Short mmCIF file of C-alpha atoms in Angstrom, two decimals:
data_model
loop_
_atom_site.label_atom_id
_atom_site.label_comp_id
_atom_site.label_asym_id
_atom_site.label_seq_id
_atom_site.Cartn_x
_atom_site.Cartn_y
_atom_site.Cartn_z
CA MET A 1 -63.08 27.34 22.41
CA VAL A 2 -59.98 28.67 24.05
CA HIS A 3 -60.11 28.96 27.87
CA ILE A 4 -59.10 32.43 28.96
CA ILE A 5 -57.21 32.49 32.25
CA GLU A 6 -56.04 35.79 33.69
CA VAL A 7 -52.62 35.64 35.32
CA ASP A 8 -51.39 38.39 37.68
CA ASP A 9 -48.58 36.56 39.42
CA PRO A 10 -45.45 35.95 37.34
CA ALA A 11 -44.64 32.97 39.58
CA ASP A 12 -47.89 31.17 38.65
CA PRO A 13 -46.79 27.61 37.74
CA ARG A 14 -49.43 27.38 35.02
CA VAL A 15 -47.30 29.58 32.75
CA ASP A 16 -44.15 27.48 33.19
CA ASP A 17 -44.04 26.67 29.46
CA PHE A 18 -43.08 30.29 28.84
CA ARG A 19 -40.78 30.89 31.79
CA ASP A 20 -37.19 32.16 31.23
CA LEU A 21 -37.47 31.46 27.52
CA ASN A 22 -33.80 32.12 26.86
CA SER A 23 -32.87 28.91 28.61
CA SER A 24 -35.98 26.74 28.59
CA ASP A 25 -36.33 26.80 24.81
CA ARG A 26 -33.29 24.59 24.46
CA ARG A 27 -33.41 21.03 23.22
CA PRO A 28 -34.42 18.45 25.82
CA ASP A 29 -30.90 17.01 25.89
CA LEU A 30 -29.35 20.35 26.95
CA PRO A 31 -29.23 21.78 30.51
CA GLU A 32 -32.63 23.20 31.50
CA GLY A 33 -33.85 22.47 27.99
CA ARG A 34 -37.44 21.30 27.77
CA GLY A 35 -37.64 21.10 24.01
CA LEU A 36 -41.06 22.67 23.67
CA VAL A 37 -41.95 24.30 20.39
CA ILE A 38 -42.45 28.02 21.03
CA ALA A 39 -44.13 30.32 18.51
CA GLU A 40 -43.73 34.12 18.84
CA GLY A 41 -45.97 36.75 17.30
CA ILE A 42 -49.31 36.69 15.52
CA LEU A 43 -48.20 35.18 12.21
CA VAL A 44 -46.08 32.39 13.66
CA VAL A 45 -48.71 31.54 16.29
CA GLN A 46 -51.28 31.23 13.48
CA ARG A 47 -48.96 28.86 11.67
CA LEU A 48 -48.45 26.80 14.81
CA LEU A 49 -52.23 26.53 15.28
CA ALA A 50 -52.55 25.24 11.70
CA SER A 51 -49.66 22.78 12.07
CA ARG A 52 -49.25 19.13 13.07
CA PHE A 53 -47.69 20.12 16.40
CA PRO A 54 -49.94 19.43 19.44
CA LEU A 55 -50.79 22.79 21.01
CA ARG A 56 -50.28 23.09 24.76
CA ALA A 57 -51.08 26.74 25.64
CA LEU A 58 -51.07 30.36 24.55
CA LEU A 59 -49.95 33.42 26.49
CA GLY A 60 -50.27 37.07 25.63
CA THR A 61 -51.72 40.51 26.09
CA GLU A 62 -55.37 41.40 25.51
CA ARG A 63 -54.65 43.28 22.29
CA ARG A 64 -52.96 40.28 20.69
CA MET A 65 -55.71 37.94 21.88
CA GLU A 66 -58.26 40.14 20.11
CA THR A 67 -56.26 40.04 16.87
CA LEU A 68 -56.36 36.23 17.09
CA THR A 69 -60.11 35.96 17.84
CA GLU A 70 -61.00 34.05 14.66
CA ASP A 71 -58.02 31.71 14.91
CA LEU A 72 -58.83 30.88 18.52
CA ALA A 73 -62.47 29.90 17.86
CA SER A 74 -61.61 26.26 17.21
CA VAL A 75 -58.75 25.97 19.70
CA ASP A 76 -59.04 23.78 22.81
CA ALA A 77 -56.29 25.09 25.08
CA PRO A 78 -55.73 27.72 27.77
CA PHE A 79 -54.94 31.33 26.80
CA TYR A 80 -53.05 32.95 29.69
CA LEU A 81 -53.99 36.60 29.57
CA LEU A 82 -51.57 39.00 31.24
CA SER A 83 -50.20 42.51 31.23
CA GLU A 84 -47.03 43.46 29.37
CA GLN A 85 -45.21 43.73 32.69
CA VAL A 86 -46.22 40.28 33.95
CA MET A 87 -45.37 38.86 30.53
CA HIS A 88 -41.91 40.43 30.77
CA ASP A 89 -41.39 38.90 34.21
CA VAL A 90 -42.44 35.42 33.09
CA VAL A 91 -40.51 35.33 29.81
CA GLY A 92 -37.44 37.01 31.28
CA PHE A 93 -37.10 39.78 28.67
CA HIS A 94 -39.25 42.25 26.79
CA LEU A 95 -41.03 40.56 23.93
CA ASN A 96 -42.72 43.12 21.73
CA ARG A 97 -44.51 40.50 19.68
CA GLY A 98 -46.94 40.25 22.62
CA VAL A 99 -48.14 36.68 22.11
CA LEU A 100 -46.66 33.21 22.43
CA ALA A 101 -47.86 29.65 21.96
CA SER A 102 -46.31 26.39 23.13
CA ALA A 103 -46.61 22.96 21.57
CA ASP A 104 -45.14 19.52 22.01
CA ARG A 105 -42.72 18.13 19.47
CA ALA A 106 -44.47 15.91 16.95
CA PRO A 107 -42.95 12.55 15.98
CA ALA A 108 -40.26 12.86 13.28
CA THR A 109 -41.49 12.58 9.71
CA ASP A 110 -40.33 9.53 7.83
CA LEU A 111 -37.86 10.17 4.98
CA GLY A 112 -40.01 8.17 2.55
CA ALA A 113 -43.05 10.30 3.41
CA VAL A 114 -41.14 13.52 2.66
CA LEU A 115 -39.91 12.18 -0.69
CA GLN A 116 -43.37 10.92 -1.72
CA GLY A 117 -44.62 13.26 -4.46
CA ALA A 118 -41.73 15.72 -3.96
CA ARG A 119 -40.06 17.38 -6.96
CA THR A 120 -37.45 19.44 -5.11
CA VAL A 121 -35.81 18.81 -1.77
CA ALA A 122 -32.97 20.55 0.06
CA VAL A 123 -30.41 18.39 1.86
CA LEU A 124 -28.34 20.09 4.55
CA GLU A 125 -25.01 19.07 6.07
CA GLY A 126 -23.44 20.97 8.98
CA VAL A 127 -25.89 23.88 8.86
CA ASN A 128 -25.57 24.40 12.59
CA ASP A 129 -26.61 28.04 12.90
CA PRO A 130 -30.29 28.26 13.91
CA GLU A 131 -30.84 31.53 12.06
CA ASN A 132 -29.36 30.23 8.82
CA LEU A 133 -31.46 27.12 9.24
CA GLY A 134 -34.58 29.21 9.86
CA SER A 135 -34.07 31.39 6.84
CA MET A 136 -33.37 28.28 4.77
CA PHE A 137 -36.91 27.08 5.65
CA ARG A 138 -38.39 30.49 4.87
CA ASN A 139 -36.73 30.46 1.44
CA ALA A 140 -37.70 26.82 0.86
CA ALA A 141 -41.35 27.61 1.58
CA GLY A 142 -41.35 30.74 -0.56
CA LEU A 143 -39.74 29.06 -3.54
CA GLY A 144 -41.78 25.86 -3.51
CA VAL A 145 -39.28 23.38 -2.09
CA ASP A 146 -41.18 20.28 -0.97
CA GLY A 147 -39.04 19.17 1.96
CA VAL A 148 -35.83 19.68 3.89
CA LEU A 149 -33.57 16.75 4.76
CA PHE A 150 -30.84 16.71 7.37
CA GLY A 151 -27.55 14.97 6.78
CA SER A 152 -25.34 15.43 9.80
CA ARG A 153 -24.56 18.18 12.33
CA CYS A 154 -27.48 20.51 11.64
CA ALA A 155 -29.14 22.86 14.13
CA ASP A 156 -32.45 21.91 15.73
CA PRO A 157 -35.18 23.22 13.38
CA LEU A 158 -37.63 23.46 16.29
CA TYR A 159 -35.42 25.69 18.41
CA ARG A 160 -37.23 28.98 19.10
CA ARG A 161 -34.89 31.19 17.11
CA ALA A 162 -35.13 28.92 14.05
CA VAL A 163 -38.93 28.92 14.33
CA ARG A 164 -38.98 32.72 14.46
CA VAL A 165 -36.51 33.39 11.63
CA SER A 166 -38.33 30.86 9.44
CA MET A 167 -41.54 32.87 9.99
CA GLY A 168 -43.06 29.60 11.22
CA HIS A 169 -42.28 27.69 8.06
CA VAL A 170 -40.37 24.99 9.98
CA LEU A 171 -43.83 24.09 11.25
CA ARG A 172 -45.15 23.62 7.69
CA VAL A 173 -42.35 22.43 5.42
CA PRO A 174 -41.81 18.69 6.05
CA PHE A 175 -38.35 17.66 7.23
CA ALA A 176 -36.62 14.37 8.02
CA ASP A 177 -33.20 12.93 8.78
CA VAL A 178 -31.20 11.05 6.17
CA PRO A 179 -29.90 8.07 8.15
CA ASN A 180 -26.45 6.61 7.54
CA TRP A 181 -24.98 9.84 6.15
CA PRO A 182 -23.83 10.26 3.42
CA ARG A 183 -24.38 6.75 2.08
CA GLY A 184 -28.08 7.17 2.87
CA LEU A 185 -28.27 9.48 -0.16
CA ASP A 186 -28.77 6.24 -2.12
CA VAL A 187 -32.38 6.38 -0.96
CA LEU A 188 -32.82 9.62 -2.89
CA ARG A 189 -31.14 8.26 -5.98
CA THR A 190 -33.36 5.16 -5.88
CA ALA A 191 -36.37 7.48 -5.61
CA GLY A 192 -35.29 9.14 -8.87
CA PHE A 193 -33.69 12.33 -7.53
CA GLN A 194 -30.71 13.94 -9.22
CA THR A 195 -28.36 14.82 -6.34
CA ILE A 196 -26.60 18.16 -6.85
CA ALA A 197 -23.81 19.35 -4.52
CA LEU A 198 -23.50 23.14 -4.24
CA THR A 199 -19.85 24.21 -4.07
CA PRO A 200 -17.77 27.32 -4.76
CA GLU A 201 -15.17 25.18 -6.63
CA PRO A 202 -14.29 26.96 -9.89
CA GLY A 203 -14.09 23.61 -11.67
CA ALA A 204 -17.73 22.77 -11.00
CA VAL A 205 -20.38 23.33 -13.68
CA THR A 206 -22.80 26.22 -13.25
CA LEU A 207 -26.00 25.61 -11.36
CA ALA A 208 -28.08 26.45 -14.43
CA SER A 209 -26.45 23.76 -16.56
CA ALA A 210 -26.11 21.15 -13.78
CA MET A 211 -29.80 20.99 -12.96
CA THR A 212 -31.18 18.50 -15.46
CA GLY A 213 -33.27 16.11 -13.33
CA GLU A 214 -37.05 15.96 -13.23
CA LYS A 215 -36.65 15.49 -9.47
CA VAL A 216 -33.81 17.31 -7.77
CA ALA A 217 -32.09 17.12 -4.37
CA LEU A 218 -29.94 20.18 -3.63
CA LEU A 219 -27.13 19.56 -1.17
CA VAL A 220 -25.85 22.52 0.82
CA GLY A 221 -23.05 22.60 3.40
CA ALA A 222 -22.14 25.01 6.16
CA GLU A 223 -21.03 28.55 5.38
CA GLY A 224 -17.26 28.51 5.21
CA PRO A 225 -16.31 24.83 5.10
CA GLY A 226 -19.13 23.85 2.73
CA LEU A 227 -20.03 20.21 2.08
CA THR A 228 -17.62 17.50 3.16
CA GLU A 229 -15.75 15.69 0.40
CA HIS A 230 -17.61 12.53 1.48
CA ALA A 231 -20.98 14.15 0.83
CA MET A 232 -19.84 15.62 -2.50
CA ARG A 233 -18.59 12.24 -3.70
CA ALA A 234 -21.98 10.73 -2.96
CA CYS A 235 -23.66 13.22 -5.36
CA ASP A 236 -24.32 13.01 -9.10
CA VAL A 237 -22.90 16.44 -9.94
CA ARG A 238 -21.10 19.42 -8.38
CA ALA A 239 -22.58 22.80 -9.23
CA ARG A 240 -21.50 26.35 -8.53
CA ILE A 241 -23.14 29.75 -8.45
CA PRO A 242 -21.19 32.09 -10.77
CA MET A 243 -19.48 34.45 -8.31
CA ALA A 244 -17.51 37.64 -8.81
CA PRO A 245 -13.74 37.18 -8.30
CA GLY A 246 -12.29 38.32 -4.98
CA THR A 247 -15.51 37.92 -3.00
CA ASP A 248 -16.49 35.47 -0.29
CA SER A 249 -19.03 32.71 -0.63
CA LEU A 250 -22.61 33.83 -0.13
CA ASN A 251 -24.53 33.28 3.08
CA VAL A 252 -25.58 29.61 3.08
CA SER A 253 -29.32 30.27 3.04
CA THR A 254 -28.89 32.82 0.23
CA ALA A 255 -26.85 30.37 -1.81
CA ALA A 256 -29.53 27.72 -1.30
CA ALA A 257 -32.19 30.24 -2.32
CA MET A 258 -30.41 30.73 -5.69
CA ALA A 259 -30.69 26.99 -6.26
CA PHE A 260 -34.36 26.95 -5.21
CA TYR A 261 -34.98 29.91 -7.54
CA GLU A 262 -33.30 28.10 -10.42
CA ARG A 263 -36.02 25.43 -10.05
CA VAL A 264 -38.94 27.88 -10.35
CA ARG A 265 -37.71 30.64 -12.64
CA MET B 1 4.86 51.54 8.92
CA VAL B 2 2.19 51.30 11.57
CA HIS B 3 3.08 52.92 14.93
CA ILE B 4 2.50 50.46 17.75
CA ILE B 5 1.29 52.12 20.95
CA GLU B 6 0.60 50.01 24.01
CA VAL B 7 -2.48 51.07 25.97
CA ASP B 8 -3.08 49.90 29.55
CA ASP B 9 -5.61 52.45 30.69
CA PRO B 10 -9.11 52.12 29.21
CA ALA B 11 -9.64 55.85 29.85
CA ASP B 12 -6.74 56.80 27.53
CA PRO B 13 -8.17 59.50 25.24
CA ARG B 14 -6.11 58.27 22.29
CA VAL B 15 -8.52 55.33 21.86
CA ASP B 16 -11.63 57.52 21.81
CA ASP B 17 -12.50 56.40 18.26
CA PHE B 18 -13.36 52.99 19.69
CA ARG B 19 -15.03 54.00 22.96
CA ASP B 20 -18.56 52.81 23.77
CA LEU B 21 -19.05 51.59 20.23
CA ASN B 22 -22.74 50.86 20.72
CA SER B 23 -23.51 54.55 20.81
CA SER B 24 -20.55 56.28 19.15
CA ASP B 25 -20.93 54.35 15.90
CA ARG B 26 -24.09 56.26 15.09
CA ARG B 27 -24.39 58.76 12.28
CA PRO B 28 -23.05 62.23 13.03
CA ASP B 29 -26.59 63.65 13.04
CA LEU B 30 -27.72 61.34 15.89
CA PRO B 31 -27.08 61.84 19.64
CA GLU B 32 -23.49 60.90 20.55
CA GLY B 33 -22.99 59.79 16.97
CA ARG B 34 -19.57 60.56 15.51
CA GLY B 35 -20.13 58.89 12.17
CA LEU B 36 -16.75 57.21 11.98
CA VAL B 37 -16.42 54.14 9.81
CA ILE B 38 -15.60 51.18 12.06
CA ALA B 39 -14.32 47.88 10.74
CA GLU B 40 -14.43 44.76 12.95
CA GLY B 41 -12.37 41.60 12.50
CA ILE B 42 -9.44 40.64 10.30
CA LEU B 43 -11.25 40.36 6.97
CA VAL B 44 -13.21 43.61 7.25
CA VAL B 45 -10.17 45.51 8.56
CA GLN B 46 -8.22 44.28 5.53
CA ARG B 47 -10.96 45.56 3.27
CA LEU B 48 -10.96 48.92 5.02
CA LEU B 49 -7.18 49.21 4.57
CA ALA B 50 -7.63 48.57 0.84
CA SER B 51 -10.53 51.03 0.51
CA ARG B 52 -10.91 54.70 -0.38
CA PHE B 53 -11.77 55.57 3.27
CA PRO B 54 -9.02 57.54 5.08
CA LEU B 55 -7.69 55.35 7.89
CA ARG B 56 -7.47 56.94 11.34
CA ALA B 57 -6.33 54.17 13.69
CA LEU B 58 -6.34 50.48 14.54
CA LEU B 59 -6.89 48.82 17.90
CA GLY B 60 -6.53 45.19 18.87
CA THR B 61 -4.84 42.37 20.68
CA GLU B 62 -1.32 41.14 19.94
CA ARG B 63 -2.55 37.97 18.25
CA ARG B 64 -4.66 39.88 15.73
CA MET B 65 -1.87 42.36 15.07
CA GLU B 66 0.40 39.46 14.15
CA THR B 67 -2.17 38.07 11.72
CA LEU B 68 -2.24 41.47 10.03
CA THR B 69 1.56 41.91 9.81
CA GLU B 70 1.72 41.98 6.00
CA ASP B 71 -1.29 44.28 5.65
CA LEU B 72 0.16 46.74 8.16
CA ALA B 73 3.54 47.09 6.41
CA SER B 74 2.38 49.99 4.24
CA VAL B 75 0.03 51.59 6.79
CA ASP B 76 0.79 55.01 8.28
CA ALA B 77 -1.43 55.10 11.39
CA PRO B 78 -1.29 54.14 15.08
CA PHE B 79 -2.07 50.56 16.18
CA TYR B 80 -3.28 50.66 19.78
CA LEU B 81 -2.17 47.37 21.28
CA LEU B 82 -4.08 46.22 24.35
CA SER B 83 -5.23 43.21 26.33
CA GLU B 84 -8.64 41.63 25.81
CA GLN B 85 -9.79 43.09 29.12
CA VAL B 86 -8.75 46.66 28.31
CA MET B 87 -10.31 46.26 24.89
CA HIS B 88 -13.56 45.16 26.52
CA ASP B 89 -13.50 48.20 28.79
CA VAL B 90 -12.89 50.63 25.94
CA VAL B 91 -15.42 49.19 23.48
CA GLY B 92 -18.07 48.58 26.14
CA PHE B 93 -18.72 44.93 25.35
CA HIS B 94 -16.83 41.75 24.54
CA LEU B 95 -15.71 41.73 20.94
CA ASN B 96 -14.33 38.37 20.01
CA ARG B 97 -13.11 39.56 16.62
CA GLY B 98 -10.18 41.10 18.53
CA VAL B 99 -9.31 43.91 16.12
CA LEU B 100 -10.91 47.16 14.97
CA ALA B 101 -10.02 49.97 12.61
CA SER B 102 -11.51 53.45 12.31
CA ALA B 103 -11.69 55.66 9.25
CA ASP B 104 -13.26 58.93 8.22
CA ARG B 105 -16.16 59.02 5.85
CA ALA B 106 -15.05 59.63 2.27
CA PRO B 107 -16.91 62.15 0.10
CA ALA B 108 -20.02 60.69 -1.52
CA THR B 109 -19.53 59.12 -4.92
CA ASP B 110 -21.19 60.91 -7.80
CA LEU B 111 -24.12 59.08 -9.42
CA GLY B 112 -22.59 59.50 -12.87
CA ALA B 113 -19.33 57.94 -11.70
CA VAL B 114 -21.17 54.86 -10.39
CA LEU B 115 -23.09 54.45 -13.65
CA GLN B 116 -19.96 54.85 -15.80
CA GLY B 117 -19.16 51.42 -17.24
CA ALA B 118 -21.74 49.66 -15.05
CA ARG B 119 -23.87 46.82 -16.44
CA THR B 120 -25.98 46.07 -13.36
CA VAL B 121 -26.95 48.35 -10.51
CA ALA B 122 -29.30 47.87 -7.57
CA VAL B 123 -31.57 50.76 -6.60
CA LEU B 124 -33.00 50.70 -3.07
CA GLU B 125 -36.01 52.50 -1.63
CA GLY B 126 -36.93 52.35 2.08
CA VAL B 127 -34.38 49.64 2.93
CA ASN B 128 -33.95 51.04 6.41
CA ASP B 129 -32.68 47.96 8.25
CA PRO B 130 -28.85 48.08 8.50
CA GLU B 131 -28.50 44.30 8.43
CA ASN B 132 -30.64 43.93 5.31
CA LEU B 133 -28.66 46.74 3.74
CA GLY B 134 -25.38 45.07 4.69
CA SER B 135 -26.35 41.70 3.29
CA MET B 136 -27.59 43.45 0.14
CA PHE B 137 -24.03 44.73 -0.38
CA ARG B 138 -22.55 41.31 0.35
CA ASN B 139 -24.83 39.73 -2.27
CA ALA B 140 -24.19 42.57 -4.72
CA ALA B 141 -20.43 42.06 -4.44
CA GLY B 142 -20.68 38.28 -4.71
CA LEU B 143 -22.92 38.37 -7.75
CA GLY B 144 -21.08 41.06 -9.71
CA VAL B 145 -23.39 44.05 -9.23
CA ASP B 146 -21.46 47.19 -10.16
CA GLY B 147 -23.07 49.70 -7.81
CA VAL B 148 -25.82 50.36 -5.28
CA LEU B 149 -28.01 53.45 -5.54
CA PHE B 150 -30.19 54.90 -2.82
CA GLY B 151 -33.62 56.28 -3.53
CA SER B 152 -35.19 57.49 -0.31
CA ARG B 153 -35.31 56.36 3.33
CA CYS B 154 -32.47 53.86 3.34
CA ALA B 155 -30.24 52.95 6.26
CA ASP B 156 -26.74 54.40 6.51
CA PRO B 157 -24.45 51.98 4.63
CA LEU B 158 -21.47 53.06 6.75
CA TYR B 159 -23.12 52.26 10.08
CA ARG B 160 -21.03 49.67 11.92
CA ARG B 161 -23.60 46.88 11.75
CA ALA B 162 -24.05 47.34 7.99
CA VAL B 163 -20.28 47.29 7.49
CA ARG B 164 -20.01 44.05 9.47
CA VAL B 165 -22.93 42.20 7.86
CA SER B 166 -21.70 43.25 4.41
CA MET B 167 -18.34 41.62 5.24
CA GLY B 168 -16.80 44.98 4.41
CA HIS B 169 -18.28 45.12 0.92
CA VAL B 170 -19.92 48.52 1.60
CA LEU B 171 -16.33 49.75 1.57
CA ARG B 172 -15.72 48.35 -1.93
CA VAL B 173 -18.97 48.41 -3.91
CA PRO B 174 -19.59 52.00 -5.10
CA PHE B 175 -22.82 53.64 -3.93
CA ALA B 176 -24.52 56.99 -4.54
CA ASP B 177 -27.81 58.78 -3.93
CA VAL B 178 -30.38 59.22 -6.68
CA PRO B 179 -31.41 62.86 -6.21
CA ASN B 180 -34.99 63.99 -6.78
CA TRP B 181 -36.51 60.58 -6.09
CA PRO B 182 -38.17 58.92 -7.97
CA ARG B 183 -38.05 61.28 -10.94
CA GLY B 184 -34.27 61.15 -10.80
CA LEU B 185 -34.54 57.64 -12.26
CA ASP B 186 -34.59 59.45 -15.61
CA VAL B 187 -30.82 59.73 -15.28
CA LEU B 188 -30.59 55.94 -15.40
CA ARG B 189 -32.89 55.70 -18.39
CA THR B 190 -30.86 58.33 -20.23
CA ALA B 191 -27.74 56.30 -19.45
CA GLY B 192 -29.35 53.31 -21.20
CA PHE B 193 -30.47 51.27 -18.18
CA GLN B 194 -33.64 49.18 -18.24
CA THR B 195 -35.34 49.96 -14.91
CA ILE B 196 -36.99 46.89 -13.36
CA ALA B 197 -39.22 47.11 -10.26
CA LEU B 198 -39.26 43.98 -8.10
CA THR B 199 -42.76 43.32 -6.74
CA PRO B 200 -44.74 40.38 -5.40
CA GLU B 201 -47.78 41.45 -7.54
CA PRO B 202 -49.15 38.33 -9.26
CA GLY B 203 -49.90 40.39 -12.40
CA ALA B 204 -46.24 41.28 -12.93
CA VAL B 205 -44.13 39.34 -15.43
CA THR B 206 -41.53 36.91 -14.13
CA LEU B 207 -38.06 38.23 -13.42
CA ALA B 208 -36.56 35.89 -16.02
CA SER B 209 -38.72 37.27 -18.85
CA ALA B 210 -38.65 40.91 -17.70
CA MET B 211 -34.89 41.26 -17.81
CA THR B 212 -34.13 42.12 -21.41
CA GLY B 213 -31.80 45.14 -21.17
CA GLU B 214 -28.10 45.15 -21.91
CA LYS B 215 -27.79 47.41 -18.86
CA VAL B 216 -30.15 46.80 -15.97
CA ALA B 217 -31.19 48.72 -12.83
CA LEU B 218 -32.99 46.53 -10.29
CA LEU B 219 -35.32 48.43 -7.94
CA VAL B 220 -36.03 46.89 -4.56
CA GLY B 221 -38.29 48.22 -1.79
CA ALA B 222 -38.51 47.53 1.91
CA GLU B 223 -39.54 44.10 3.19
CA GLY B 224 -43.28 44.26 3.75
CA PRO B 225 -44.43 47.46 2.03
CA GLY B 226 -42.17 47.01 -1.01
CA LEU B 227 -41.61 49.82 -3.50
CA THR B 228 -43.92 52.82 -3.43
CA GLU B 229 -46.37 53.12 -6.31
CA HIS B 230 -44.51 56.29 -7.29
CA ALA B 231 -41.25 54.43 -7.72
CA MET B 232 -42.92 51.57 -9.61
CA ARG B 233 -44.55 53.96 -12.06
CA ALA B 234 -41.16 55.48 -12.82
CA CYS B 235 -39.85 52.05 -13.96
CA ASP B 236 -39.93 50.37 -17.37
CA VAL B 237 -41.30 47.05 -16.12
CA ARG B 238 -42.62 45.31 -12.99
CA ALA B 239 -41.15 41.88 -12.34
CA ARG B 240 -41.88 39.18 -9.79
CA ILE B 241 -40.08 36.18 -8.38
CA PRO B 242 -42.33 33.13 -8.82
CA MET B 243 -43.42 32.38 -5.24
CA ALA B 244 -45.27 29.43 -3.72
CA PRO B 245 -48.88 30.29 -2.78
CA GLY B 246 -49.60 31.00 0.89
CA THR B 247 -46.10 32.14 1.72
CA ASP B 248 -44.74 35.57 2.64
CA SER B 249 -42.46 37.63 0.51
CA LEU B 250 -38.79 36.73 0.80
CA ASN B 251 -36.34 38.70 2.86
CA VAL B 252 -35.51 41.83 0.88
CA SER B 253 -31.81 41.05 0.45
CA THR B 254 -32.62 37.48 -0.61
CA ALA B 255 -35.14 38.72 -3.17
CA ALA B 256 -32.56 41.14 -4.54
CA ALA B 257 -30.03 38.30 -4.68
CA MET B 258 -32.37 36.32 -6.97
CA ALA B 259 -32.41 39.29 -9.34
CA PHE B 260 -28.62 39.64 -9.19
CA TYR B 261 -28.31 35.90 -9.82
CA GLU B 262 -30.60 36.15 -12.83
CA ARG B 263 -28.00 38.50 -14.37
CA VAL B 264 -25.07 36.09 -13.98
CA ARG B 265 -26.56 32.63 -14.36
#
């Protein structure tokens, strides 16, 4: 059972997990960053409760607590109950989702464990925008991608904004780092994955004809610069989405979604 | 030739088009809304200059003006040249894109003119979020969609945020209203378009098998509620994107992008 604790004083140190969220949600290696995992809103809080991340506490208004009654039955953690005004003063801004949960980071998943049984994985290089990263996870979950792998220079998937934009799917879709980038892609090849580099290069084959493997790893680079030449050289094939002339490349998470869709259509 | 006019005083009435952008960019029917078309940043300004929208003025820093030298050669309008600080004071916030252009709204395009020669059109109902609408246009342009049609309750495509998120493609991709919604869809059927309703309903056929027409109209509803039953009944076929169980529907512009992609793959 959850322990309900009413909080009237915004300065109460028991709610420190949720204080000044705009700075404290940063990674532990950044100034003031504590690196907690913060879930916002009913749906994402439910996904945090069902995840591998060790719950620390919940905080919210009475109305949101009632909506969560069933989910909270098996939870062993404090629920800090407060008014909208006190919540505003703790968090540092108005949060109309009305409920938050905090969790500790879980140990990183091992690359081998993510690949085990996987048919489709996304591999990201330089995707350093937390919102793009979050929507990448949302699309990956929706289109049946089994895991997300990080090459180099990606945003923190557990940063609050990424958690929110992903609709909590960063808490469900397994992810891991690929060490020794990009040579570490050999691990995927050894595991039987066809490695496909997404690129806007007109000389590349189309996505539909490139994707021949039983198991597929889709490599996606940052919006704008795209994948590095090093990463592309380490792949089996370069594939492009057929684009209209005179337009820009698609948003990176949209481009990746096309590739995920190609796997399930 | 552009007429360069240096502005030192943020209160100068000649730069009123760009004043307090966060409120003045609203539609003419909203409080303080003037309904001007505002382009932000080099790329979007270039697209405005090349569009059917009648240019009123430009405003920006010296550095941005220099970048635009070639584009401005054939422009007959004032360029208000100012410092970053004066620009901040006029616009009401810091705008690191450094250049803006204003234009008048052009007369609405006729539905028949949009359909003329088109192979693929998107038809939107209830897409009332300007950012979703903007990214819909960006995806439509990138994936060769010939026009965007509005059923009911959609956001204003010429609102500043939609223009920006679309990367200026709302200024290039033709759009029109479908009058008498949803019965007005008959006009598309008469013009030879297969009308396909996108839905998450598990009973619907997959997008890949539904899309059989030579000419196709793709109907997309708001994220969450989706298309109204009325609109779906007015369509030839209901189609779904194959989704992983236990996930939410995709973002509306991403879902539409899958359908656009299906046409070009």
